[in-house]
mmCIF file of C-alpha atoms and ligand atoms in Angstrom:
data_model
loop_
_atom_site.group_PDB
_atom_site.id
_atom_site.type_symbol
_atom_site.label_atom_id
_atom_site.label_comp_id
_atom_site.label_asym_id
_atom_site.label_seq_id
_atom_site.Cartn_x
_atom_site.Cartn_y
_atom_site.Cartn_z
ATOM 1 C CA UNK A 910 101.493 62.755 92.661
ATOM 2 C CA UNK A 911 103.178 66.180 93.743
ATOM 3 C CA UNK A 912 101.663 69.281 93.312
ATOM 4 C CA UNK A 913 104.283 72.414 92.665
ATOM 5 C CA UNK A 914 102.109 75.664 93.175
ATOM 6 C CA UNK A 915 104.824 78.647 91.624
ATOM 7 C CA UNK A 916 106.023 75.415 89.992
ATOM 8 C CA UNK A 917 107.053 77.718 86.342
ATOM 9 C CA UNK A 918 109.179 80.006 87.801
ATOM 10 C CA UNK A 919 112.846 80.516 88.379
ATOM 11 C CA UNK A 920 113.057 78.171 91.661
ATOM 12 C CA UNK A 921 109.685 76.369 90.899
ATOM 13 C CA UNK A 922 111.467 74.623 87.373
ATOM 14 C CA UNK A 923 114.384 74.093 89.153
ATOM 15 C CA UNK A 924 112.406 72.117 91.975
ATOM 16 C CA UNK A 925 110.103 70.553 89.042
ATOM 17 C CA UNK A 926 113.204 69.002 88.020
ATOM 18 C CA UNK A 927 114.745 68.076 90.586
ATOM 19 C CA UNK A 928 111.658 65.899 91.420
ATOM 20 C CA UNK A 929 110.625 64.585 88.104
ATOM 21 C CA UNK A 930 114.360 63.536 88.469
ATOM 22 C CA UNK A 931 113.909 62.051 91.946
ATOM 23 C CA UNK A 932 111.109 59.820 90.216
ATOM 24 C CA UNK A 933 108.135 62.277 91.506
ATOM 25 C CA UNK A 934 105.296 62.344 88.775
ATOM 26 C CA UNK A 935 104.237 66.451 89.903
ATOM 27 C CA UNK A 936 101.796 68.758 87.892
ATOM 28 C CA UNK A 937 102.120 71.900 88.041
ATOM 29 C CA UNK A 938 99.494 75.157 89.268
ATOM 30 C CA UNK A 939 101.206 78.352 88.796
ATOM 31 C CA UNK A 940 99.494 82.027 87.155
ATOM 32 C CA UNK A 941 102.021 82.695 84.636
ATOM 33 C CA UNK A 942 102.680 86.429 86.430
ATOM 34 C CA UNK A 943 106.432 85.760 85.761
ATOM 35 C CA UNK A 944 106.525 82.133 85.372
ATOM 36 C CA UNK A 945 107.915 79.773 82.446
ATOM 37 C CA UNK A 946 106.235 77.149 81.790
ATOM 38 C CA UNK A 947 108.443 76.504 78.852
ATOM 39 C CA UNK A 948 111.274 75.637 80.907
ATOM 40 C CA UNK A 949 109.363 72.644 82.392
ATOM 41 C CA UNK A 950 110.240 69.350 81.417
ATOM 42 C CA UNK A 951 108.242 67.573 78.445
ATOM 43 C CA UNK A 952 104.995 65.824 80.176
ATOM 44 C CA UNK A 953 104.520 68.430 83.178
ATOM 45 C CA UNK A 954 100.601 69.039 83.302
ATOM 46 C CA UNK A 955 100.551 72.724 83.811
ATOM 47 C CA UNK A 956 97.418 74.168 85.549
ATOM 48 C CA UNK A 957 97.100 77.639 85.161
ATOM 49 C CA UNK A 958 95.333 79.530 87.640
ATOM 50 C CA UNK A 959 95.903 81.251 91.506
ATOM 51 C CA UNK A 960 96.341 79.703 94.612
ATOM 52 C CA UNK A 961 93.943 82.294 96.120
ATOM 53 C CA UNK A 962 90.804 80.240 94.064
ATOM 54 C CA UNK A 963 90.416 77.104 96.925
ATOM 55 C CA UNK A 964 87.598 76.006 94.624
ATOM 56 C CA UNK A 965 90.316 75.302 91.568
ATOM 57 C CA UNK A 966 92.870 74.109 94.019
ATOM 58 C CA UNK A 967 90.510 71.756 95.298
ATOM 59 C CA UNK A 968 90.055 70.376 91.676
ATOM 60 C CA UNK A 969 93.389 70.217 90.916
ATOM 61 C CA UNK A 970 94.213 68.193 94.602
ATOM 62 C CA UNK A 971 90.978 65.875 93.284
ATOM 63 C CA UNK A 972 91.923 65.330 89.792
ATOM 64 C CA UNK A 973 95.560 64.590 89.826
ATOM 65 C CA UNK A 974 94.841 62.665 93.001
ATOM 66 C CA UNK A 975 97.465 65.044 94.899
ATOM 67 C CA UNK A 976 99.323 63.521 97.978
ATOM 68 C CA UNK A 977 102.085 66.492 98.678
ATOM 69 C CA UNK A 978 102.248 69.748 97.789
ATOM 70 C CA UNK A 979 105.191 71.961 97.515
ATOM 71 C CA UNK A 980 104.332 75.349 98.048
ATOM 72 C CA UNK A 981 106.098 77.642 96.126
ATOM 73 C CA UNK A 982 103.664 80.087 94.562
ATOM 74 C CA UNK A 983 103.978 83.431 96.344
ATOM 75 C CA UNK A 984 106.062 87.391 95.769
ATOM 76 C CA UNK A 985 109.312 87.344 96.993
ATOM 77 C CA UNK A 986 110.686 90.924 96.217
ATOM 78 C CA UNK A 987 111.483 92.496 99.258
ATOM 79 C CA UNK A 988 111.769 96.254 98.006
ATOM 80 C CA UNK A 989 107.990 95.390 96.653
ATOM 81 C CA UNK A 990 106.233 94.002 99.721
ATOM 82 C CA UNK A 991 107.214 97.819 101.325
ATOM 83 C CA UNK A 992 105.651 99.531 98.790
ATOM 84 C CA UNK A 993 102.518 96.978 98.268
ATOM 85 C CA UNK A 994 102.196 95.720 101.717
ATOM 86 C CA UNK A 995 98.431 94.315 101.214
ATOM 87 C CA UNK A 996 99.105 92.648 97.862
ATOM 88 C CA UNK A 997 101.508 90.529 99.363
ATOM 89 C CA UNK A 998 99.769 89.969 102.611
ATOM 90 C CA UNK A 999 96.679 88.435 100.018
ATOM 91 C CA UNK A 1000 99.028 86.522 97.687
ATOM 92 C CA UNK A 1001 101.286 84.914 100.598
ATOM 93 C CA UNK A 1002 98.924 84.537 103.463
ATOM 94 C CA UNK A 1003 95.679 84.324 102.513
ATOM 95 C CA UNK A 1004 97.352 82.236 99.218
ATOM 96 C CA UNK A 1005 98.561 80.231 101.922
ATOM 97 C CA UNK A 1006 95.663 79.628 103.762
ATOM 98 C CA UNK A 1007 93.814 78.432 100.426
ATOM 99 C CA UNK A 1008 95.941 75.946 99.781
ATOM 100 C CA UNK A 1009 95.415 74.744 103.649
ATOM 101 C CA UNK A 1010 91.542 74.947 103.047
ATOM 102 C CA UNK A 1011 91.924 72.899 99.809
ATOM 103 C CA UNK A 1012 94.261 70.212 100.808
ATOM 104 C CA UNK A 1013 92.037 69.683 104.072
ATOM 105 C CA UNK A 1014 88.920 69.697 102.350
ATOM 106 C CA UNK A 1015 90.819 66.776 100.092
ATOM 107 C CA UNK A 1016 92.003 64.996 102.869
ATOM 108 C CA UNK A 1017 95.766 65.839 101.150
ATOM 109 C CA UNK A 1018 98.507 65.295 104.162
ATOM 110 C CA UNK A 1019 101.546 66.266 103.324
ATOM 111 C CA UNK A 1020 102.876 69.389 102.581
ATOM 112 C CA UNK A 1021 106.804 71.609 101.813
ATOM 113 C CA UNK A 1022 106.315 75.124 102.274
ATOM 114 C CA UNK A 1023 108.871 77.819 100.598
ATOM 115 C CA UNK A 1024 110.014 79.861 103.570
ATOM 116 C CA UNK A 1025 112.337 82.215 104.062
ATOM 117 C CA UNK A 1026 115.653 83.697 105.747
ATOM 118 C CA UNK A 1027 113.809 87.194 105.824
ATOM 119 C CA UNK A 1028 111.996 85.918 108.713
ATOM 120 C CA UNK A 1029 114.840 86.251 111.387
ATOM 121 C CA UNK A 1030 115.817 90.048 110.403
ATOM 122 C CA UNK A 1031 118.576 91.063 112.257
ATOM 123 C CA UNK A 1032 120.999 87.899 113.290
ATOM 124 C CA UNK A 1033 122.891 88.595 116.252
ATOM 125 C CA UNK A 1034 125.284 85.530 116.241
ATOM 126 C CA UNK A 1035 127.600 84.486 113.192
ATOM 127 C CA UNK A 1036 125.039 82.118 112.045
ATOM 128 C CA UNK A 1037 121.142 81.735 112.302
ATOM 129 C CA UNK A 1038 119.910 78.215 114.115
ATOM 130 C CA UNK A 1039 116.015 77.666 113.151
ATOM 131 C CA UNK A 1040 115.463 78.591 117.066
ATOM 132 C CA UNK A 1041 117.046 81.700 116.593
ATOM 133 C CA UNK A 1042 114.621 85.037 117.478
ATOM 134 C CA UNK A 1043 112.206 85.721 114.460
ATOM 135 C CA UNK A 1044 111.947 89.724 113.952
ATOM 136 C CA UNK A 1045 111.435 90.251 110.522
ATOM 137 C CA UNK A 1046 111.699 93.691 108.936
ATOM 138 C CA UNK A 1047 109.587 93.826 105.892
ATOM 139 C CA UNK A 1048 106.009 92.997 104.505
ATOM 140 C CA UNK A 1049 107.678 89.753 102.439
ATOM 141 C CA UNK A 1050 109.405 88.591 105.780
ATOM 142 C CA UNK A 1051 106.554 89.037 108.246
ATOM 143 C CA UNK A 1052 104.062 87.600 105.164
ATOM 144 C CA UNK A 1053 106.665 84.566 105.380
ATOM 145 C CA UNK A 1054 106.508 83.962 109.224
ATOM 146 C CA UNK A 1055 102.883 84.142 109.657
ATOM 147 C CA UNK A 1056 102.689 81.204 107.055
ATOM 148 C CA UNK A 1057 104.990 79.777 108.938
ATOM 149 C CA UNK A 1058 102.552 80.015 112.269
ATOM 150 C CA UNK A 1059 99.317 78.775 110.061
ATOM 151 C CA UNK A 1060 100.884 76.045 108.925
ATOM 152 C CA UNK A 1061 101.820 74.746 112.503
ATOM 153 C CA UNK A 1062 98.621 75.993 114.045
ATOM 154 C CA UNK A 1063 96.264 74.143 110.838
ATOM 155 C CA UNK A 1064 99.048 71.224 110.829
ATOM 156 C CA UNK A 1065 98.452 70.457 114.509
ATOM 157 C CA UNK A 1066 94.587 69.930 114.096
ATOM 158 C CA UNK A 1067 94.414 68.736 110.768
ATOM 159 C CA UNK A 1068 97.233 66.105 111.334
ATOM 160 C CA UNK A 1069 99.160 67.345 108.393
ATOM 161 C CA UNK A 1070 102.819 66.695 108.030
ATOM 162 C CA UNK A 1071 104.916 69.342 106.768
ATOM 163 C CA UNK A 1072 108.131 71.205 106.524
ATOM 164 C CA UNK A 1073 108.623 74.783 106.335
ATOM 165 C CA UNK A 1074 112.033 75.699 104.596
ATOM 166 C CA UNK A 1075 113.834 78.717 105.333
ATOM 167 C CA UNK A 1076 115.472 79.811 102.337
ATOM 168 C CA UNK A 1077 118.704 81.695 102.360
ATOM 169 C CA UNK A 1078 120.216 84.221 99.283
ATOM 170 C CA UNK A 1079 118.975 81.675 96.349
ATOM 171 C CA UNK A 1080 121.322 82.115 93.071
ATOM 172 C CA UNK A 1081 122.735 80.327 90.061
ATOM 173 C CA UNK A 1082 121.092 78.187 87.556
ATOM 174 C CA UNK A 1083 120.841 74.895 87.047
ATOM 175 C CA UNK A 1084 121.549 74.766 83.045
ATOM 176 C CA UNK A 1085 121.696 77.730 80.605
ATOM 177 C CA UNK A 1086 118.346 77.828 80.065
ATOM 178 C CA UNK A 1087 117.012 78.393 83.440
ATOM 179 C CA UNK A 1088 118.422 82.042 84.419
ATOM 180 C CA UNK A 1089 116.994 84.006 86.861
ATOM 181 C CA UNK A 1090 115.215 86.617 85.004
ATOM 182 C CA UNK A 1091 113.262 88.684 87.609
ATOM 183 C CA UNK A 1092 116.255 91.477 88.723
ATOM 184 C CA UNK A 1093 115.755 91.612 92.242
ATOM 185 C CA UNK A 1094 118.842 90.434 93.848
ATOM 186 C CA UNK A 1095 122.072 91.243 93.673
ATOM 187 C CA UNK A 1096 123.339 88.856 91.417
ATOM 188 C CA UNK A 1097 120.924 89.674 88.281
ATOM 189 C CA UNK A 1098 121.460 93.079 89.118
ATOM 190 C CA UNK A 1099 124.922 93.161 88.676
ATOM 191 C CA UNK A 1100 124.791 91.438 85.908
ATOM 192 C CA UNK A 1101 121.904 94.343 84.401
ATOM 193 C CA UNK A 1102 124.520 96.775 85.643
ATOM 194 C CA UNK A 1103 127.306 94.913 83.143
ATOM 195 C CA UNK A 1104 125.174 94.389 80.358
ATOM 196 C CA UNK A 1105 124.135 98.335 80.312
ATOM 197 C CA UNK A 1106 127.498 99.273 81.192
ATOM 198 C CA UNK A 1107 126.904 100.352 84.282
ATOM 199 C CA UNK A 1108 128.725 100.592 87.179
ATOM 200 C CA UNK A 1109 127.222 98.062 89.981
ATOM 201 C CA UNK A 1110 126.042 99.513 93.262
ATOM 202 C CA UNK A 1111 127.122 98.457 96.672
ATOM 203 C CA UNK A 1112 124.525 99.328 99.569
ATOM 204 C CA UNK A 1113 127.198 100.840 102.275
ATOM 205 C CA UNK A 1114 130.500 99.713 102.905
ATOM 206 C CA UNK A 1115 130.526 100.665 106.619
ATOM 207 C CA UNK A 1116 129.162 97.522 108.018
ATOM 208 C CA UNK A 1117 131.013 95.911 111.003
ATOM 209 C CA UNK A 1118 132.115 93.394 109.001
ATOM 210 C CA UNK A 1119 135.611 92.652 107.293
ATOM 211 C CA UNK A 1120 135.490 94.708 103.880
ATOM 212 C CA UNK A 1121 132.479 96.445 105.426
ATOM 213 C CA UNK A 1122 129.655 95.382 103.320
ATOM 214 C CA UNK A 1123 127.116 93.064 103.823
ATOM 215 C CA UNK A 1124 127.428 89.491 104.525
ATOM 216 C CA UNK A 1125 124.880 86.687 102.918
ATOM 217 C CA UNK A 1126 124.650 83.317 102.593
ATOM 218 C CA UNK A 1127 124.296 82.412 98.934
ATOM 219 C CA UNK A 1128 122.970 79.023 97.685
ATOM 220 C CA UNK A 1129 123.001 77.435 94.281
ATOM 221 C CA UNK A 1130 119.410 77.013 93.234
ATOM 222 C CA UNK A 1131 120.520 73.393 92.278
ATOM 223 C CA UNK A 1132 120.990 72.861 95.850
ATOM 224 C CA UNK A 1133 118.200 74.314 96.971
ATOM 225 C CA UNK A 1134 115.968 72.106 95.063
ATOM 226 C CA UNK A 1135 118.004 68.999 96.001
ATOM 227 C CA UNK A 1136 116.585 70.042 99.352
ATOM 228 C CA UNK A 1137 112.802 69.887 98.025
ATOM 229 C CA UNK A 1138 113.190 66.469 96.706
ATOM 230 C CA UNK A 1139 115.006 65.060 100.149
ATOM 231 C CA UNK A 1140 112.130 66.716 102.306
ATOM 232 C CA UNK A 1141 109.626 65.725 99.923
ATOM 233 C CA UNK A 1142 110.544 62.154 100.871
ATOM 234 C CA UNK A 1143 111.034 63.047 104.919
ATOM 235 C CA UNK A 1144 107.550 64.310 105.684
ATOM 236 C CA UNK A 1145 106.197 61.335 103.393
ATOM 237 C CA UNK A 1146 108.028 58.718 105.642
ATOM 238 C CA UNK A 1147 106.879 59.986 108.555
ATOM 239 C CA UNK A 1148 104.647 62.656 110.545
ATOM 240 C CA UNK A 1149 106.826 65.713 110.239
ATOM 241 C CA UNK A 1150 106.554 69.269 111.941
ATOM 242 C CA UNK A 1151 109.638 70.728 111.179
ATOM 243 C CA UNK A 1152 111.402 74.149 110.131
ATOM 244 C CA UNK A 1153 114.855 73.988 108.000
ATOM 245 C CA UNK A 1154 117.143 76.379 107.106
ATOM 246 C CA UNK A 1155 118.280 76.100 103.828
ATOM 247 C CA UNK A 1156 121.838 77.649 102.807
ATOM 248 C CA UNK A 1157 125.145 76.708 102.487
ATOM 249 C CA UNK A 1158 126.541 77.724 106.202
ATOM 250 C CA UNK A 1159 129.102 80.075 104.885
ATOM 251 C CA UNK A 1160 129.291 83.732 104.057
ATOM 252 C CA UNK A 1161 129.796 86.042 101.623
ATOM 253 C CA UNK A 1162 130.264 89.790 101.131
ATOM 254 C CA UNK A 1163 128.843 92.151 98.733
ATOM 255 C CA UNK A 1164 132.396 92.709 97.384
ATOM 256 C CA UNK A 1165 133.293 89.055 97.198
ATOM 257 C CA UNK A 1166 130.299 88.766 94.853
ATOM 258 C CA UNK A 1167 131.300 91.431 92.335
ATOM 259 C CA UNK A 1168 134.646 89.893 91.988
ATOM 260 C CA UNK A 1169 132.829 86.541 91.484
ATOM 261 C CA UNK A 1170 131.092 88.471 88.850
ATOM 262 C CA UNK A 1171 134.374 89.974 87.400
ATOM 263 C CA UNK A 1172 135.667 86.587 87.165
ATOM 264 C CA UNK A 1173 132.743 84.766 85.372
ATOM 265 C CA UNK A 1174 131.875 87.831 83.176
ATOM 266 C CA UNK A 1175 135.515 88.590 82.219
ATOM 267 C CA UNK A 1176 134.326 92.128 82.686
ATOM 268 C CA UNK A 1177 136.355 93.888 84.567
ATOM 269 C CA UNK A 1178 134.168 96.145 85.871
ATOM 270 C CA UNK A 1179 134.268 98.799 88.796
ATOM 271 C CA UNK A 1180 131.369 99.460 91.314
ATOM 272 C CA UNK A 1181 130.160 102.608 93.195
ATOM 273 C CA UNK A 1182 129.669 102.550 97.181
ATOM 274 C CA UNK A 1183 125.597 104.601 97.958
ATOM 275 C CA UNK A 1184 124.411 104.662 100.827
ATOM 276 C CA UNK A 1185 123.083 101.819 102.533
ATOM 277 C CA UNK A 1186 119.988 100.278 102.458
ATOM 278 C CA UNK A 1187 117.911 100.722 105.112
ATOM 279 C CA UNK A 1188 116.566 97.705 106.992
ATOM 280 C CA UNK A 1189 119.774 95.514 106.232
ATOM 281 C CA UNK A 1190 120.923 93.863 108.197
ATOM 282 C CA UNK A 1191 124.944 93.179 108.369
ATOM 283 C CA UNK A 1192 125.174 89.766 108.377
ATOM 284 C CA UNK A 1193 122.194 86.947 107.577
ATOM 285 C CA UNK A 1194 124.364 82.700 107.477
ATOM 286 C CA UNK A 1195 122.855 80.157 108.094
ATOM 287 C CA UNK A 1196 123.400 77.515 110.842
ATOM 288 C CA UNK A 1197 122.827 74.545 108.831
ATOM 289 C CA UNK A 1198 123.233 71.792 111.212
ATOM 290 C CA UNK A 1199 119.907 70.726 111.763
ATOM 291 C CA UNK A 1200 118.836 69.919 108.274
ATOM 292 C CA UNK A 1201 122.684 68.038 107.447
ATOM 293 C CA UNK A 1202 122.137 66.175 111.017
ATOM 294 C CA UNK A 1203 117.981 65.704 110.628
ATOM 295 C CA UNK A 1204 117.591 64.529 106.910
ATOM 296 C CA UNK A 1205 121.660 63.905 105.821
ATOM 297 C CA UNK A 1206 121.212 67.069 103.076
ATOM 298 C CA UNK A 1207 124.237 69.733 102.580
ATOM 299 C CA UNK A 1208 124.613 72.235 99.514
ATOM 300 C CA UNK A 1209 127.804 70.988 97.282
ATOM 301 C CA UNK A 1210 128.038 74.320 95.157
ATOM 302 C CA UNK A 1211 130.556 77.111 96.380
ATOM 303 C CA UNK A 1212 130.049 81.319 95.274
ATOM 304 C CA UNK A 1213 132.510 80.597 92.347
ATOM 305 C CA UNK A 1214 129.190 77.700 90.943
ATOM 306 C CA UNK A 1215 126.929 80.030 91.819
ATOM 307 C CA UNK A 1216 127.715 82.871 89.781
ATOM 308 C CA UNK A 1217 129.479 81.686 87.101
ATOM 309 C CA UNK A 1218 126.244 79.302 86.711
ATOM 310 C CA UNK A 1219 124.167 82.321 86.771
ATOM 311 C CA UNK A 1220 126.159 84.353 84.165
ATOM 312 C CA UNK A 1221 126.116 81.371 81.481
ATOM 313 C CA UNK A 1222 122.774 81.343 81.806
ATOM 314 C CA UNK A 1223 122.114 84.933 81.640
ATOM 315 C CA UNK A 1224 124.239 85.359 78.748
ATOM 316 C CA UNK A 1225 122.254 82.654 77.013
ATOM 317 C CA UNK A 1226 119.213 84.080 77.945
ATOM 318 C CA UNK A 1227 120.084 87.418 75.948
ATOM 319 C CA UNK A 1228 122.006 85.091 73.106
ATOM 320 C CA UNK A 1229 125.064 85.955 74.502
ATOM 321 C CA UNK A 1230 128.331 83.945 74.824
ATOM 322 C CA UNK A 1231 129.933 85.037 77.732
ATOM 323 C CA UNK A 1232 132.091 87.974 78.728
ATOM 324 C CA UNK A 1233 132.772 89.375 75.262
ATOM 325 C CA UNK A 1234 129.036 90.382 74.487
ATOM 326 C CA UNK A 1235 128.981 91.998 77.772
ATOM 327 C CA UNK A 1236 131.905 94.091 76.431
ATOM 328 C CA UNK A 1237 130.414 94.886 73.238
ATOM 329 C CA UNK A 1238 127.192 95.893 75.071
ATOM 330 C CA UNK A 1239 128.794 98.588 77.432
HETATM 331 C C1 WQD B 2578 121.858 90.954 99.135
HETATM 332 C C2 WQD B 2578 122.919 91.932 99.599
HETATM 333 C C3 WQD B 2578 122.183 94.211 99.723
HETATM 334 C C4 WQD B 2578 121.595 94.754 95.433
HETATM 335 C C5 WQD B 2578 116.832 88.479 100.313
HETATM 336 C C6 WQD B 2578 115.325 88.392 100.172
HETATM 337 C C7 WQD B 2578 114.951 87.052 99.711
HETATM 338 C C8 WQD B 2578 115.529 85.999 100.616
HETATM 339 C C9 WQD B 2578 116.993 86.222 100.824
HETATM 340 C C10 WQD B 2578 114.295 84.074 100.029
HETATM 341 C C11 WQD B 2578 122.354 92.969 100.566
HETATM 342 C C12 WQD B 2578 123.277 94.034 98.676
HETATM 343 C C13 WQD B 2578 121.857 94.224 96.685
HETATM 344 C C14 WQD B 2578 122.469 95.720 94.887
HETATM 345 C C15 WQD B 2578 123.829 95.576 96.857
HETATM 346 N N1 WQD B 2578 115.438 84.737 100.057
HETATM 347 N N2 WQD B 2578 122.957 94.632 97.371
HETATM 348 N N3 WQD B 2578 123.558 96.086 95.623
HETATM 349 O O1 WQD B 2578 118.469 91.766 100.934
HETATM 350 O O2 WQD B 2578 119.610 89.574 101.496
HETATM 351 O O3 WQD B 2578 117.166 89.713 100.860
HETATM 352 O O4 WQD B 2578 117.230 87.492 101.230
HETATM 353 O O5 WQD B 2578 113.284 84.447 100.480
HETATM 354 O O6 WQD B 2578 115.403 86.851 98.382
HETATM 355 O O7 WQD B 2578 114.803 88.631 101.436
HETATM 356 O O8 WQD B 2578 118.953 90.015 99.156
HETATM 357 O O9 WQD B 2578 119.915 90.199 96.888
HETATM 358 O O10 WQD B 2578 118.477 92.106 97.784
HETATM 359 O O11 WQD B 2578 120.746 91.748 98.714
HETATM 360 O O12 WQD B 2578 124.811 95.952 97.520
HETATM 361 O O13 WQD B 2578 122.291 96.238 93.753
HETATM 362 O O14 WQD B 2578 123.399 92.650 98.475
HETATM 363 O O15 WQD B 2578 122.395 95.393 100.468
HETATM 364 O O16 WQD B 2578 123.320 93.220 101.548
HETATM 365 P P1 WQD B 2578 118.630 90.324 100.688
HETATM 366 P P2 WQD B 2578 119.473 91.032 98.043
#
């Protein structure tokens, strides 16, 4: 049985699925602070409750009889963790280190923990290897990182296998009724910008880079929880210590986004260039080699999947059609 902590939310259903559809039976522990439980397929036990309460993790490890868990549960908006630095320090570390406590207490193994691409900061070579320097430059990052270092350090003593993935700019959605609803990232908040008839920002187009904005490496949530289900399997087969980076391997600009978003919306909107955003940095791809050589896993969706995918189900998710709501909304 798999355990999903953060298993309702936008990548937790995603992964839930992609698992149940991998032949996993999984329940589910999440607090409901933004997640769906709706959205879960029929027969997912759903435990309700935080990670931070070892005592009710414990009971949930004993009770399903737990043998992996997925680690998902955690706050992931980068803008936040500056501005509520100890909140997320307590939800992702110490979170974290109670689901450590609990799985060791219950003699539970195996674990996949939701990293992240925050972690490296700055990357000073076209693309980010897993041994590239870590120097991360918010709250969320460095809360990400020191997971990172407890899970090794507890793993090592505790003979726990685990993997620690690394995830890159997650986006899309895997049917219509799975957008991403929390409007964080730069996808959704186009899209926000459309639907008010607004004119979508760009954070600086100085950047050394071709059209001068930023450069990320955007992966279809459908990928990324293809990933889950292929690493669940690796640290079951054998005793795994081992740090992926999940993205696609290619790049993509701020700009090349909006006119992804033109395209799916049929809106065909203009942006404004503000300053930028302090702490970016220019360019964040990732190497991908390790986890395509290591475990035989690549992500099949291009930008075009990605946000079209996402505007379908954003649309839906308002009881829209497509473009021409978006154009009676402005
Ligand atoms: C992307 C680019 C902005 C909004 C995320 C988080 C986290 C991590 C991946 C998992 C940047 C620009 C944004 C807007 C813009 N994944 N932008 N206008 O900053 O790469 O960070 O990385 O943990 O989700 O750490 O993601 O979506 O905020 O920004 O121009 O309205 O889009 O400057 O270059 P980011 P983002």
């Amino acid at each position: 049985m798999l355990l999903v902590t953060g298993g309702a939310g936008y990548i937790g259903t995603h992964v839930v699925r992609a698992l149940g559809g991998a032949g996993h039976d999984v329940v589910v522990v999440d607090d409901l602070s933004d997640g769906h439980p709706e959205l879960l397929p029929d027969g997912i036990p759903v435990e309700v409750g935080t990670v931070l309460d070892t005592d009710f993790m414990m009971d949930v490890l004993d009770m399903y009889r737990v043998d992996c868990v997925v680690h998902l549960a955690g706050r992931k908006a980068v803008d936040e963790s500056i501005t509520r630095p100890s909140f997320y320090y307590r939800q992702n570390v110490l979170g974290m280190q109670s689901v450590l406590a609990a799985m060791v207490r219950l003699d539970v193994r195996r674990i996949v923990f939701s990293s992240s691409a925050a972690v490296y900061g700055a990357v000073a070579d076209d693309t980010a290897a897993e041994d590239a320097p870590t120097a991360p430059r918010s709250p969320y990052g460095r809360t990400k990182l020191i997971c990172e270092w407890l899970l090794r350090d507890i793993a090592a003593v505790e003979g726990i296998s685990w993997s620690a993935l690394r995830y890159f700019n997650v986006a899309g959605a895997g049917g219509r009724d799975l957008a991403d609803h929390g409007v964080h990232n730069l996808v959704p908040r186009v899209f926000q910008a459309i639907d008010l008839g607004e004119e979508p920002t760009v954070f600086g187009d100085t950047y050394d880079t071709p059209d001068g904005t930023c450069i990320r490496d955007y992966i279809h949530v459908s990928d990324l929880a293809a990933a889950h289900a292929t690493v669940v399997d690796a640290v079951a087969a054998v005793p795994m210590s081992a740090i992926y980076n999940v993205g696609c391997g290619r790049g993509a600009s701020v700009l090349d986004v909006m006119r992804a978003a033109r395209e799916a919306s049929g809106v065909p909107f203009q942006w404004r260039i503000a300053e930028p955003r302090p702490g970016d940095p220019a360019r964040v791809v990732a190497d991908t080699h390790l986890i395509r050589d290591e475990l035989g896993w690549t992500a099949v969706h291009d930008l075009g999947d990605i946000v079209g995918s996402a505007w379908e189900a954003w649309s839906a998710a308002r009881g829209g059609t497509g473009a021409e709501l978006s154009v009676g909304a402005r």
